[in-house]
Amino acid sequence: MRSWPTVYIPDLSERFRLPPLSLFDSSDAALKVLPQQDTYRIYVCGITPYDATHLGHAATYLTFDLIIRYLKATGADVKFVQNVTDIDDPLFERADRDGVDWKALGDSQIDLFRGDMSDLHVIPPDHYIGVAEAMPLVIDAVAKLDEKKSTYLVEGDKYFRVHADPHFGERSHLNESDALKIFAERGGDPQRDGKEHPLDALVWLTSKPKQPTWPSSFGSGRPGWHIECSAIALHYLQPSSNSEFSLDIQGGGSDLMFPHHEMSAAQSAVMTGKPFARHYVHAGMIGLDGEKMSKSLGNLVFVSKLISQGVNPMAIRWALLNRRYREDAMWSGEVLNDSMLAVDRLQLNLAKMEVAPTDVVITQIIGALSEDLDTERALRVLSSWMDETEAGASGGNAGELSRALDTLLGIAL
Ligand code: ZN
């Protein structure tokens, strides 16, 4: 599937050294330093194309954009893959509700998403892959699970035995009753009769009327959600055979931690015989005015709407950077106004002939990012620099700071 246009990233002067990046790993529930490597493999779960792109999506993709920017600035090559869940129940249900064709709905939302990512200056994936186009890979992955004797049928639907992976559950740390509850809330079917274990996950659904279907050696149907990500990641990221893990980072919003990431990782581990990702990174959720932002509450804030109202995408970026990526945060008119003012102020200061010293600012921003992407601190450093510049300090290089902000934070003014 077509990705979105490449984002130009200015080079950072070699005077600035980047320490190794430490990131919170949800699986180990601890901060871990990413080992220094020539190549990193990053897989970030993409959207199901309806209700795109709300601020929660934007916050998630921005998080991984920062990681990719940082790793690239160290001189490493970053292989980055993202999927689009263009075959899924929620998409069919929405299309049905609105009386539109699911394919047309999906295509229109994917187009919106690409435009929003481009406006927000988010680095595009090297491979942006829809499930429909990846179907042969997904079918191969299901066949591999069959070979490993980790599947069984319930009325023609094929399930993955989650405990075929001896480490199942170790990435999400949930007790069984919480796992069952969340599984049911997020598309799982713990109650279905005939399942060997209530948490076993659907990998192939037999054909249903009015839904798309694909032929396979195990019957016509369509894949479950989790298997698509295992299949796409393992194929397009081309894991190195001598690496201990298939990928370096598996990422997404914190609502994907369970069951989606646990299931994709378990399926991949059964297929390959090695752990899926070295690091599991999850971004927090964005609420609105004190409430959870969700489609059921009807209070989603869309990036494209804000931009069409004249909001500078960099102000949206600033607002989302002005928080810790792992924590849930609230959006409000005030948050947006403050960010618009901050970005205007930054623009004015970067245009000045004389500015406060900048080397120290760039070094401190790098330091803040290296410590679990502390963007809140990075923006505080920048605000202090603006205070000093406005107070008449001099000796800095505004052009160099401007380029560094683009390189590291994706703030391009
Ligand atoms: Zn996924």
mmCIF file of C-alpha atoms and ligand atoms in Angstrom:
data_model
loop_
_atom_site.group_PDB
_atom_site.id
_atom_site.type_symbol
_atom_site.label_atom_id
_atom_site.label_comp_id
_atom_site.label_asym_id
_atom_site.label_seq_id
_atom_site.Cartn_x
_atom_site.Cartn_y
_atom_site.Cartn_z
ATOM 1 C CA MET A 1 0.000 0.000 0.000
ATOM 2 C CA ARG A 2 1.250 3.507 -0.762
ATOM 3 C CA SER A 3 2.906 5.126 2.250
ATOM 4 C CA TRP A 4 2.999 8.932 2.626
ATOM 5 C CA PRO A 5 5.708 11.261 1.347
ATOM 6 C CA THR A 6 9.194 11.013 2.828
ATOM 7 C CA VAL A 7 10.001 13.568 5.483
ATOM 8 C CA TYR A 8 13.267 15.456 5.092
ATOM 9 C CA ILE A 9 15.420 15.164 8.221
ATOM 10 C CA PRO A 10 18.296 17.651 8.528
ATOM 11 C CA ASP A 11 21.679 16.300 9.653
ATOM 12 C CA LEU A 12 22.749 17.023 13.185
ATOM 13 C CA SER A 13 26.258 18.422 13.590
ATOM 14 C CA GLU A 14 28.782 15.813 14.731
ATOM 15 C CA ARG A 15 29.595 18.062 17.670
ATOM 16 C CA PHE A 16 26.504 16.656 19.348
ATOM 17 C CA ARG A 17 26.887 13.178 20.803
ATOM 18 C CA LEU A 18 23.812 11.060 21.315
ATOM 19 C CA PRO A 19 23.839 8.809 24.366
ATOM 20 C CA PRO A 20 22.165 5.393 24.044
ATOM 21 C CA LEU A 21 18.390 5.632 24.123
ATOM 22 C CA SER A 22 16.655 4.278 27.185
ATOM 23 C CA LEU A 23 12.991 3.387 26.848
ATOM 24 C CA PHE A 24 10.415 1.902 29.174
ATOM 25 C CA ASP A 25 9.767 -1.698 28.191
ATOM 26 C CA SER A 26 6.193 -2.693 29.063
ATOM 27 C CA SER A 27 7.136 -6.361 29.026
ATOM 28 C CA ASP A 28 9.874 -5.985 31.652
ATOM 29 C CA ALA A 29 8.034 -3.085 33.328
ATOM 30 C CA ALA A 30 11.367 -1.261 33.523
ATOM 31 C CA LEU A 31 13.494 1.296 31.751
ATOM 32 C CA LYS A 32 15.926 -0.459 29.422
ATOM 33 C CA VAL A 33 18.726 0.879 27.278
ATOM 34 C CA LEU A 34 18.384 0.009 23.626
ATOM 35 C CA PRO A 35 21.707 -1.593 22.634
ATOM 36 C CA GLN A 36 23.672 0.401 20.070
ATOM 37 C CA GLN A 37 23.247 -1.211 16.669
ATOM 38 C CA ASP A 38 23.749 -0.392 12.997
ATOM 39 C CA THR A 39 20.176 -1.415 12.191
ATOM 40 C CA TYR A 40 16.956 -1.313 14.186
ATOM 41 C CA ARG A 41 13.744 -3.085 13.233
ATOM 42 C CA ILE A 42 10.585 -1.341 14.370
ATOM 43 C CA TYR A 43 7.001 -2.485 13.907
ATOM 44 C CA VAL A 44 4.165 -0.173 14.893
ATOM 45 C CA CYS A 45 0.563 -1.325 14.725
ATOM 46 C CA GLY A 46 -1.456 0.828 12.386
ATOM 47 C CA ILE A 47 -5.047 1.961 12.303
ATOM 48 C CA THR A 48 -8.249 0.150 11.531
ATOM 49 C CA PRO A 49 -9.460 2.626 8.924
ATOM 50 C CA TYR A 50 -12.493 4.267 10.471
ATOM 51 C CA ASP A 51 -12.472 7.338 12.751
ATOM 52 C CA ALA A 52 -9.015 8.355 11.527
ATOM 53 C CA THR A 53 -7.022 10.286 12.631
ATOM 54 C CA HIS A 54 -7.983 11.262 16.154
ATOM 55 C CA LEU A 55 -5.515 12.753 18.601
ATOM 56 C CA GLY A 56 -4.916 9.407 20.285
ATOM 57 C CA HIS A 57 -3.644 8.033 16.984
ATOM 58 C CA ALA A 58 -1.533 11.127 16.460
ATOM 59 C CA ALA A 59 0.037 10.795 19.929
ATOM 60 C CA THR A 60 0.944 7.159 19.284
ATOM 61 C CA TYR A 61 2.534 7.678 15.883
ATOM 62 C CA LEU A 62 4.349 10.753 17.116
ATOM 63 C CA THR A 63 5.951 8.678 19.888
ATOM 64 C CA PHE A 64 7.458 6.225 17.436
ATOM 65 C CA ASP A 65 8.444 9.064 15.135
ATOM 66 C CA LEU A 66 10.587 10.451 17.966
ATOM 67 C CA ILE A 67 12.234 7.076 18.543
ATOM 68 C CA ILE A 68 12.985 6.726 14.837
ATOM 69 C CA ARG A 69 14.345 10.282 14.636
ATOM 70 C CA TYR A 70 16.633 9.650 17.606
ATOM 71 C CA LEU A 71 17.955 6.340 16.291
ATOM 72 C CA LYS A 72 18.538 7.795 12.825
ATOM 73 C CA ALA A 73 20.394 10.724 14.387
ATOM 74 C CA THR A 74 22.801 8.205 15.958
ATOM 75 C CA GLY A 75 23.655 7.200 12.383
ATOM 76 C CA ALA A 76 21.740 3.913 12.518
ATOM 77 C CA ASP A 77 19.572 2.510 9.772
ATOM 78 C CA VAL A 78 15.970 2.103 10.906
ATOM 79 C CA LYS A 79 13.686 -0.392 9.216
ATOM 80 C CA PHE A 80 10.131 0.643 9.963
ATOM 81 C CA VAL A 81 6.942 -1.206 9.082
ATOM 82 C CA GLN A 82 3.332 -0.365 9.848
ATOM 83 C CA ASN A 83 0.155 -2.213 8.950
ATOM 84 C CA VAL A 84 -3.388 -1.127 8.188
ATOM 85 C CA THR A 85 -6.109 -3.395 9.545
ATOM 86 C CA ASP A 86 -8.267 -2.989 6.465
ATOM 87 C CA ILE A 87 -10.099 -6.279 7.110
ATOM 88 C CA ASP A 88 -11.777 -6.315 10.509
ATOM 89 C CA ASP A 89 -15.158 -6.498 12.241
ATOM 90 C CA PRO A 90 -15.242 -2.889 13.509
ATOM 91 C CA LEU A 91 -14.705 -1.636 9.949
ATOM 92 C CA PHE A 92 -17.480 -3.865 8.578
ATOM 93 C CA GLU A 93 -19.818 -2.847 11.414
ATOM 94 C CA ARG A 94 -19.197 0.852 10.802
ATOM 95 C CA ALA A 95 -19.712 0.468 7.050
ATOM 96 C CA ASP A 96 -22.940 -1.441 7.723
ATOM 97 C CA ARG A 97 -24.200 1.175 10.189
ATOM 98 C CA ASP A 98 -23.513 4.017 7.754
ATOM 99 C CA GLY A 99 -24.732 2.092 4.700
ATOM 100 C CA VAL A 100 -21.437 2.497 2.833
ATOM 101 C CA ASP A 101 -19.091 0.053 1.168
ATOM 102 C CA TRP A 102 -16.446 -1.102 3.682
ATOM 103 C CA LYS A 103 -13.704 -0.855 1.064
ATOM 104 C CA ALA A 104 -14.629 2.719 0.134
ATOM 105 C CA LEU A 105 -14.836 3.662 3.825
ATOM 106 C CA GLY A 106 -11.407 2.102 4.476
ATOM 107 C CA ASP A 107 -9.787 3.801 1.481
ATOM 108 C CA SER A 108 -11.145 7.226 2.420
ATOM 109 C CA GLN A 109 -9.917 6.896 6.023
ATOM 110 C CA ILE A 110 -6.487 5.654 4.948
ATOM 111 C CA ASP A 111 -6.190 8.696 2.677
ATOM 112 C CA LEU A 112 -7.103 10.995 5.559
ATOM 113 C CA PHE A 113 -4.563 9.259 7.781
ATOM 114 C CA ARG A 114 -1.771 9.671 5.216
ATOM 115 C CA GLY A 115 -2.563 13.370 4.885
ATOM 116 C CA ASP A 116 -2.620 13.864 8.656
ATOM 117 C CA MET A 117 0.686 12.046 9.167
ATOM 118 C CA SER A 118 2.248 14.152 6.440
ATOM 119 C CA ASP A 119 0.922 17.379 7.963
ATOM 120 C CA LEU A 120 2.232 16.338 11.384
ATOM 121 C CA HIS A 121 5.639 15.662 9.847
ATOM 122 C CA VAL A 122 5.656 12.000 10.883
ATOM 123 C CA ILE A 123 8.278 9.842 9.159
ATOM 124 C CA PRO A 124 6.517 7.326 6.890
ATOM 125 C CA PRO A 125 7.084 3.583 7.259
ATOM 126 C CA ASP A 126 9.305 1.890 4.669
ATOM 127 C CA HIS A 127 6.478 -0.569 4.177
ATOM 128 C CA TYR A 128 2.874 0.402 4.801
ATOM 129 C CA ILE A 129 0.933 -2.809 4.451
ATOM 130 C CA GLY A 130 -2.771 -3.578 4.363
ATOM 131 C CA VAL A 131 -3.993 -7.001 5.428
ATOM 132 C CA ALA A 132 -5.822 -7.528 2.138
ATOM 133 C CA GLU A 133 -2.595 -7.140 0.150
ATOM 134 C CA ALA A 134 -0.652 -9.270 2.658
ATOM 135 C CA MET A 135 -3.118 -12.156 2.504
ATOM 136 C CA PRO A 136 -0.686 -14.764 1.064
ATOM 137 C CA LEU A 137 1.725 -13.995 3.943
ATOM 138 C CA VAL A 138 -1.025 -14.237 6.523
ATOM 139 C CA ILE A 139 -2.197 -17.558 5.076
ATOM 140 C CA ASP A 140 1.410 -18.851 5.226
ATOM 141 C CA ALA A 141 1.639 -17.751 8.855
ATOM 142 C CA VAL A 142 -1.549 -19.624 9.745
ATOM 143 C CA ALA A 143 -0.169 -22.698 7.955
ATOM 144 C CA LYS A 144 3.016 -22.423 10.052
ATOM 145 C CA LEU A 145 0.958 -22.393 13.239
ATOM 146 C CA ASP A 146 -0.824 -25.504 11.907
ATOM 147 C CA GLU A 147 2.549 -27.195 11.345
ATOM 148 C CA LYS A 148 3.485 -26.414 14.946
ATOM 149 C CA LYS A 149 0.242 -28.079 16.043
ATOM 150 C CA SER A 150 -0.801 -24.911 17.821
ATOM 151 C CA THR A 151 -4.252 -24.523 16.230
ATOM 152 C CA TYR A 152 -7.648 -26.230 16.368
ATOM 153 C CA LEU A 153 -11.089 -25.746 14.880
ATOM 154 C CA VAL A 154 -14.366 -24.659 16.435
ATOM 155 C CA GLU A 155 -17.233 -24.904 13.927
ATOM 156 C CA GLY A 156 -14.844 -24.213 11.065
ATOM 157 C CA ASP A 157 -13.091 -21.254 12.753
ATOM 158 C CA LYS A 158 -9.425 -21.765 13.512
ATOM 159 C CA TYR A 159 -8.011 -20.853 16.920
ATOM 160 C CA PHE A 160 -4.444 -20.440 18.162
ATOM 161 C CA ARG A 161 -3.663 -22.173 21.444
ATOM 162 C CA VAL A 162 -2.148 -19.267 23.310
ATOM 163 C CA HIS A 163 -0.327 -21.562 25.737
ATOM 164 C CA ALA A 164 1.584 -23.106 22.831
ATOM 165 C CA ASP A 165 3.890 -20.207 23.698
ATOM 166 C CA PRO A 166 5.263 -21.033 27.155
ATOM 167 C CA HIS A 167 5.785 -17.313 27.752
ATOM 168 C CA PHE A 168 2.191 -16.340 27.019
ATOM 169 C CA GLY A 169 1.086 -13.624 29.431
ATOM 170 C CA GLU A 170 4.576 -12.544 30.467
ATOM 171 C CA ARG A 171 4.466 -9.407 28.318
ATOM 172 C CA SER A 172 1.235 -7.987 29.683
ATOM 173 C CA HIS A 173 1.340 -9.093 33.353
ATOM 174 C CA LEU A 174 -2.397 -9.569 33.805
ATOM 175 C CA ASN A 175 -4.049 -12.024 36.133
ATOM 176 C CA GLU A 176 -6.440 -14.411 34.460
ATOM 177 C CA SER A 177 -9.648 -12.599 35.415
ATOM 178 C CA ASP A 178 -8.389 -9.217 34.186
ATOM 179 C CA ALA A 179 -7.090 -10.856 31.024
ATOM 180 C CA LEU A 180 -10.499 -12.422 30.368
ATOM 181 C CA LYS A 181 -12.316 -9.164 31.013
ATOM 182 C CA ILE A 182 -10.072 -7.104 28.725
ATOM 183 C CA PHE A 183 -10.083 -9.839 26.075
ATOM 184 C CA ALA A 184 -13.908 -9.669 25.947
ATOM 185 C CA GLU A 185 -13.863 -5.848 25.804
ATOM 186 C CA ARG A 186 -11.364 -5.758 22.956
ATOM 187 C CA GLY A 187 -12.866 -8.097 20.402
ATOM 188 C CA GLY A 188 -12.103 -11.485 22.014
ATOM 189 C CA ASP A 189 -14.628 -14.287 22.531
ATOM 190 C CA PRO A 190 -13.774 -15.930 25.881
ATOM 191 C CA GLN A 191 -17.284 -17.382 26.257
ATOM 192 C CA ARG A 192 -17.482 -19.304 23.004
ATOM 193 C CA ASP A 193 -18.367 -22.955 23.459
ATOM 194 C CA GLY A 194 -15.846 -25.445 22.148
ATOM 195 C CA LYS A 195 -12.728 -23.395 22.853
ATOM 196 C CA GLU A 196 -9.951 -25.268 24.650
ATOM 197 C CA HIS A 197 -8.954 -22.163 26.608
ATOM 198 C CA PRO A 198 -11.083 -19.006 26.830
ATOM 199 C CA LEU A 199 -8.136 -16.796 25.789
ATOM 200 C CA ASP A 200 -7.310 -18.769 22.626
ATOM 201 C CA ALA A 201 -7.294 -16.378 19.678
ATOM 202 C CA LEU A 202 -9.009 -16.596 16.304
ATOM 203 C CA VAL A 203 -6.522 -16.847 13.461
ATOM 204 C CA TRP A 204 -8.887 -17.741 10.611
ATOM 205 C CA LEU A 205 -12.633 -17.181 10.411
ATOM 206 C CA THR A 206 -14.618 -19.275 8.036
ATOM 207 C CA SER A 207 -16.546 -17.384 5.296
ATOM 208 C CA LYS A 208 -19.551 -15.332 6.369
ATOM 209 C CA PRO A 209 -22.212 -13.790 4.132
ATOM 210 C CA LYS A 210 -21.603 -10.204 2.950
ATOM 211 C CA GLN A 211 -17.984 -10.280 4.156
ATOM 212 C CA PRO A 212 -14.844 -10.547 2.051
ATOM 213 C CA THR A 213 -13.283 -13.956 1.843
ATOM 214 C CA TRP A 214 -10.047 -15.479 0.586
ATOM 215 C CA PRO A 215 -9.326 -19.051 -0.504
ATOM 216 C CA SER A 216 -6.733 -21.024 1.455
ATOM 217 C CA SER A 217 -5.660 -24.633 1.879
ATOM 218 C CA PHE A 218 -7.635 -24.666 5.136
ATOM 219 C CA GLY A 219 -10.831 -23.295 3.619
ATOM 220 C CA SER A 220 -12.205 -19.941 2.500
ATOM 221 C CA GLY A 221 -12.333 -17.191 5.061
ATOM 222 C CA ARG A 222 -10.421 -14.258 6.481
ATOM 223 C CA PRO A 223 -7.764 -13.814 9.152
ATOM 224 C CA GLY A 224 -8.134 -12.813 12.777
ATOM 225 C CA TRP A 225 -6.566 -9.549 13.881
ATOM 226 C CA HIS A 226 -3.412 -10.626 15.716
ATOM 227 C CA ILE A 227 -1.980 -12.965 13.088
ATOM 228 C CA GLU A 228 -1.775 -10.168 10.519
ATOM 229 C CA CYS A 229 0.797 -8.268 12.562
ATOM 230 C CA SER A 230 2.936 -11.351 13.254
ATOM 231 C CA ALA A 231 2.920 -12.184 9.528
ATOM 232 C CA ILE A 232 3.569 -8.655 8.223
ATOM 233 C CA ALA A 233 6.298 -7.887 10.773
ATOM 234 C CA LEU A 234 8.193 -11.131 10.223
ATOM 235 C CA HIS A 235 8.089 -10.766 6.454
ATOM 236 C CA TYR A 236 8.760 -7.086 5.895
ATOM 237 C CA LEU A 237 11.263 -6.471 8.680
ATOM 238 C CA GLN A 238 13.353 -9.452 7.585
ATOM 239 C CA PRO A 239 14.632 -10.387 11.044
ATOM 240 C CA SER A 240 18.304 -11.202 11.149
ATOM 241 C CA SER A 241 18.896 -14.911 11.727
ATOM 242 C CA ASN A 242 21.660 -14.220 14.241
ATOM 243 C CA SER A 243 19.618 -11.843 16.353
ATOM 244 C CA GLU A 244 18.203 -13.085 19.625
ATOM 245 C CA PHE A 245 14.877 -11.335 18.838
ATOM 246 C CA SER A 246 12.862 -11.008 15.643
ATOM 247 C CA LEU A 247 12.406 -7.240 16.113
ATOM 248 C CA ASP A 248 13.875 -4.485 18.216
ATOM 249 C CA ILE A 249 10.648 -2.649 18.999
ATOM 250 C CA GLN A 250 6.993 -3.619 18.832
ATOM 251 C CA GLY A 251 4.877 -0.553 19.458
ATOM 252 C CA GLY A 252 1.430 0.934 19.628
ATOM 253 C CA GLY A 253 -1.063 2.548 21.966
ATOM 254 C CA SER A 254 -1.338 1.164 25.497
ATOM 255 C CA ASP A 255 -4.735 -0.347 24.604
ATOM 256 C CA LEU A 256 -2.877 -2.779 22.329
ATOM 257 C CA MET A 257 -0.741 -4.239 25.100
ATOM 258 C CA PHE A 258 -3.366 -6.904 25.684
ATOM 259 C CA PRO A 259 -4.574 -8.886 23.926
ATOM 260 C CA HIS A 260 -3.158 -7.667 20.611
ATOM 261 C CA HIS A 261 0.561 -7.466 21.322
ATOM 262 C CA GLU A 262 0.577 -10.460 23.634
ATOM 263 C CA MET A 263 -1.144 -12.575 20.967
ATOM 264 C CA SER A 264 0.967 -11.357 18.026
ATOM 265 C CA ALA A 265 4.121 -11.979 20.045
ATOM 266 C CA ALA A 266 2.992 -15.449 21.138
ATOM 267 C CA GLN A 267 2.088 -16.450 17.575
ATOM 268 C CA SER A 268 5.380 -15.144 16.254
ATOM 269 C CA ALA A 269 7.359 -16.934 18.978
ATOM 270 C CA VAL A 270 5.656 -20.225 18.105
ATOM 271 C CA MET A 271 6.409 -19.687 14.389
ATOM 272 C CA THR A 272 10.050 -18.672 14.745
ATOM 273 C CA GLY A 273 11.135 -20.297 17.997
ATOM 274 C CA LYS A 274 12.496 -16.995 19.306
ATOM 275 C CA PRO A 275 11.085 -14.001 21.173
ATOM 276 C CA PHE A 276 9.244 -11.493 18.987
ATOM 277 C CA ALA A 277 10.476 -8.084 20.190
ATOM 278 C CA ARG A 278 13.311 -6.940 22.415
ATOM 279 C CA HIS A 279 11.321 -3.939 23.547
ATOM 280 C CA TYR A 280 7.570 -3.375 23.830
ATOM 281 C CA VAL A 281 6.788 0.326 23.814
ATOM 282 C CA HIS A 282 3.329 1.722 24.496
ATOM 283 C CA ALA A 283 2.007 5.251 24.232
ATOM 284 C CA GLY A 284 -0.637 6.629 26.614
ATOM 285 C CA MET A 285 -4.177 7.573 25.659
ATOM 286 C CA ILE A 286 -5.504 11.090 25.064
ATOM 287 C CA GLY A 287 -8.730 12.195 26.738
ATOM 288 C CA LEU A 288 -10.849 15.301 26.205
ATOM 289 C CA ASP A 289 -11.840 17.777 28.930
ATOM 290 C CA GLY A 290 -11.534 15.209 31.699
ATOM 291 C CA GLU A 291 -13.204 12.309 29.878
ATOM 292 C CA LYS A 292 -11.895 9.349 27.958
ATOM 293 C CA MET A 293 -11.861 10.091 24.219
ATOM 294 C CA SER A 294 -13.709 7.311 22.450
ATOM 295 C CA LYS A 295 -15.931 6.611 19.515
ATOM 296 C CA SER A 296 -18.739 5.464 21.809
ATOM 297 C CA LEU A 297 -18.732 8.804 23.677
ATOM 298 C CA GLY A 298 -18.599 10.611 20.338
ATOM 299 C CA ASN A 299 -15.941 13.042 21.594
ATOM 300 C CA LEU A 300 -13.061 12.219 19.256
ATOM 301 C CA VAL A 301 -10.955 15.188 18.192
ATOM 302 C CA PHE A 302 -9.682 14.772 14.647
ATOM 303 C CA VAL A 303 -6.368 16.083 13.365
ATOM 304 C CA SER A 304 -7.823 16.919 9.943
ATOM 305 C CA LYS A 305 -10.620 18.981 11.533
ATOM 306 C CA LEU A 306 -8.188 21.018 13.616
ATOM 307 C CA ILE A 307 -6.003 21.660 10.585
ATOM 308 C CA SER A 308 -8.988 22.632 8.445
ATOM 309 C CA GLN A 309 -9.895 25.139 11.166
ATOM 310 C CA GLY A 310 -6.498 26.748 10.595
ATOM 311 C CA VAL A 311 -4.507 25.180 13.439
ATOM 312 C CA ASN A 312 -0.806 24.920 12.621
ATOM 313 C CA PRO A 313 0.042 21.161 12.651
ATOM 314 C CA MET A 314 3.187 22.061 14.584
ATOM 315 C CA ALA A 315 0.997 23.386 17.401
ATOM 316 C CA ILE A 316 -0.702 19.963 17.560
ATOM 317 C CA ARG A 317 2.738 18.405 17.593
ATOM 318 C CA TRP A 318 3.885 20.746 20.369
ATOM 319 C CA ALA A 319 0.798 19.956 22.457
ATOM 320 C CA LEU A 320 1.357 16.215 22.151
ATOM 321 C CA LEU A 321 5.064 16.587 22.921
ATOM 322 C CA ASN A 322 4.300 18.641 26.024
ATOM 323 C CA ARG A 323 3.543 15.534 28.110
ATOM 324 C CA ARG A 324 5.174 12.198 28.926
ATOM 325 C CA TYR A 325 4.403 9.802 26.090
ATOM 326 C CA ARG A 326 3.564 6.888 28.380
ATOM 327 C CA GLU A 327 1.062 8.751 30.495
ATOM 328 C CA ASP A 328 -2.551 9.326 29.595
ATOM 329 C CA ALA A 329 -3.180 13.017 29.025
ATOM 330 C CA MET A 330 -6.075 15.396 28.559
ATOM 331 C CA TRP A 331 -6.720 17.565 25.542
ATOM 332 C CA SER A 332 -8.608 20.832 25.889
ATOM 333 C CA GLY A 333 -9.029 24.145 24.157
ATOM 334 C CA GLU A 334 -6.560 25.593 26.640
ATOM 335 C CA VAL A 335 -3.900 22.989 25.812
ATOM 336 C CA LEU A 336 -4.273 23.834 22.133
ATOM 337 C CA ASN A 337 -4.206 27.611 22.709
ATOM 338 C CA ASP A 338 -1.075 27.399 24.849
ATOM 339 C CA SER A 339 0.624 25.319 22.177
ATOM 340 C CA MET A 340 -0.334 27.707 19.396
ATOM 341 C CA LEU A 341 1.138 30.581 21.406
ATOM 342 C CA ALA A 342 4.300 28.596 22.173
ATOM 343 C CA VAL A 343 4.860 27.728 18.508
ATOM 344 C CA ASP A 344 4.308 31.354 17.405
ATOM 345 C CA ARG A 345 6.726 32.489 20.062
ATOM 346 C CA LEU A 346 9.315 29.916 18.964
ATOM 347 C CA GLN A 347 8.985 31.057 15.379
ATOM 348 C CA LEU A 348 9.594 34.685 16.377
ATOM 349 C CA ASN A 349 12.639 33.797 18.463
ATOM 350 C CA LEU A 350 14.193 31.555 15.827
ATOM 351 C CA ALA A 351 13.898 34.430 13.343
ATOM 352 C CA LYS A 352 15.995 36.781 15.503
ATOM 353 C CA MET A 353 19.537 37.769 14.533
ATOM 354 C CA GLU A 354 20.795 37.482 18.121
ATOM 355 C CA VAL A 355 19.686 34.542 20.221
ATOM 356 C CA ALA A 356 20.746 32.974 23.505
ATOM 357 C CA PRO A 357 23.413 30.216 23.314
ATOM 358 C CA THR A 358 22.055 27.172 21.477
ATOM 359 C CA ASP A 359 24.652 24.380 21.860
ATOM 360 C CA VAL A 360 23.639 23.819 25.440
ATOM 361 C CA VAL A 361 19.951 23.778 24.476
ATOM 362 C CA ILE A 362 20.507 21.147 21.793
ATOM 363 C CA THR A 363 22.627 19.039 24.183
ATOM 364 C CA GLN A 364 19.946 19.231 26.875
ATOM 365 C CA ILE A 365 17.191 18.289 24.427
ATOM 366 C CA ILE A 366 19.224 15.268 23.324
ATOM 367 C CA GLY A 367 19.746 14.352 26.981
ATOM 368 C CA ALA A 368 16.036 14.628 27.752
ATOM 369 C CA LEU A 369 15.056 12.506 24.750
ATOM 370 C CA SER A 370 17.631 9.845 25.614
ATOM 371 C CA GLU A 371 15.896 9.365 28.970
ATOM 372 C CA ASP A 372 12.693 7.660 27.867
ATOM 373 C CA LEU A 373 11.746 10.456 25.463
ATOM 374 C CA ASP A 374 11.282 13.163 28.046
ATOM 375 C CA THR A 375 9.793 15.637 25.584
ATOM 376 C CA GLU A 376 8.145 17.614 28.353
ATOM 377 C CA ARG A 377 11.620 18.469 29.685
ATOM 378 C CA ALA A 378 12.881 19.164 26.161
ATOM 379 C CA LEU A 379 10.136 21.760 25.663
ATOM 380 C CA ARG A 380 10.900 23.316 29.069
ATOM 381 C CA VAL A 381 14.527 23.724 27.977
ATOM 382 C CA LEU A 382 13.312 25.394 24.812
ATOM 383 C CA SER A 383 11.003 27.715 26.752
ATOM 384 C CA SER A 384 13.894 28.815 28.975
ATOM 385 C CA TRP A 385 15.951 29.523 25.862
ATOM 386 C CA MET A 386 13.106 31.706 24.576
ATOM 387 C CA ASP A 387 13.027 33.570 27.942
ATOM 388 C CA GLU A 388 16.778 34.212 27.716
ATOM 389 C CA THR A 389 16.600 35.267 24.080
ATOM 390 C CA GLU A 390 13.767 37.672 24.832
ATOM 391 C CA ALA A 391 15.823 39.056 27.719
ATOM 392 C CA GLY A 392 18.552 39.960 25.209
ATOM 393 C CA ALA A 393 21.034 37.082 25.599
ATOM 394 C CA SER A 394 23.234 36.368 22.587
ATOM 395 C CA GLY A 395 25.874 33.971 21.278
ATOM 396 C CA GLY A 396 23.622 31.257 19.809
ATOM 397 C CA ASN A 397 23.000 29.980 16.321
ATOM 398 C CA ALA A 398 19.266 30.103 15.577
ATOM 399 C CA GLY A 399 19.638 28.258 12.282
ATOM 400 C CA GLU A 400 21.376 25.342 13.939
ATOM 401 C CA LEU A 401 18.785 25.139 16.721
ATOM 402 C CA SER A 402 16.004 25.290 14.175
ATOM 403 C CA ARG A 403 17.510 22.364 12.229
ATOM 404 C CA ALA A 404 18.093 20.370 15.429
ATOM 405 C CA LEU A 405 14.457 20.837 16.483
ATOM 406 C CA ASP A 406 13.428 19.477 13.109
ATOM 407 C CA THR A 407 15.866 16.535 13.331
ATOM 408 C CA LEU A 408 15.057 15.524 16.891
ATOM 409 C CA LEU A 409 11.535 16.702 17.642
ATOM 410 C CA GLY A 410 10.093 16.976 14.154
ATOM 411 C CA ILE A 411 9.210 20.610 14.793
ATOM 412 C CA ALA A 412 9.674 22.216 11.394
ATOM 413 C CA LEU A 413 8.734 25.894 11.264
HETATM 414 ZN ZN ZN B 1 -0.804 -4.991 15.296
#
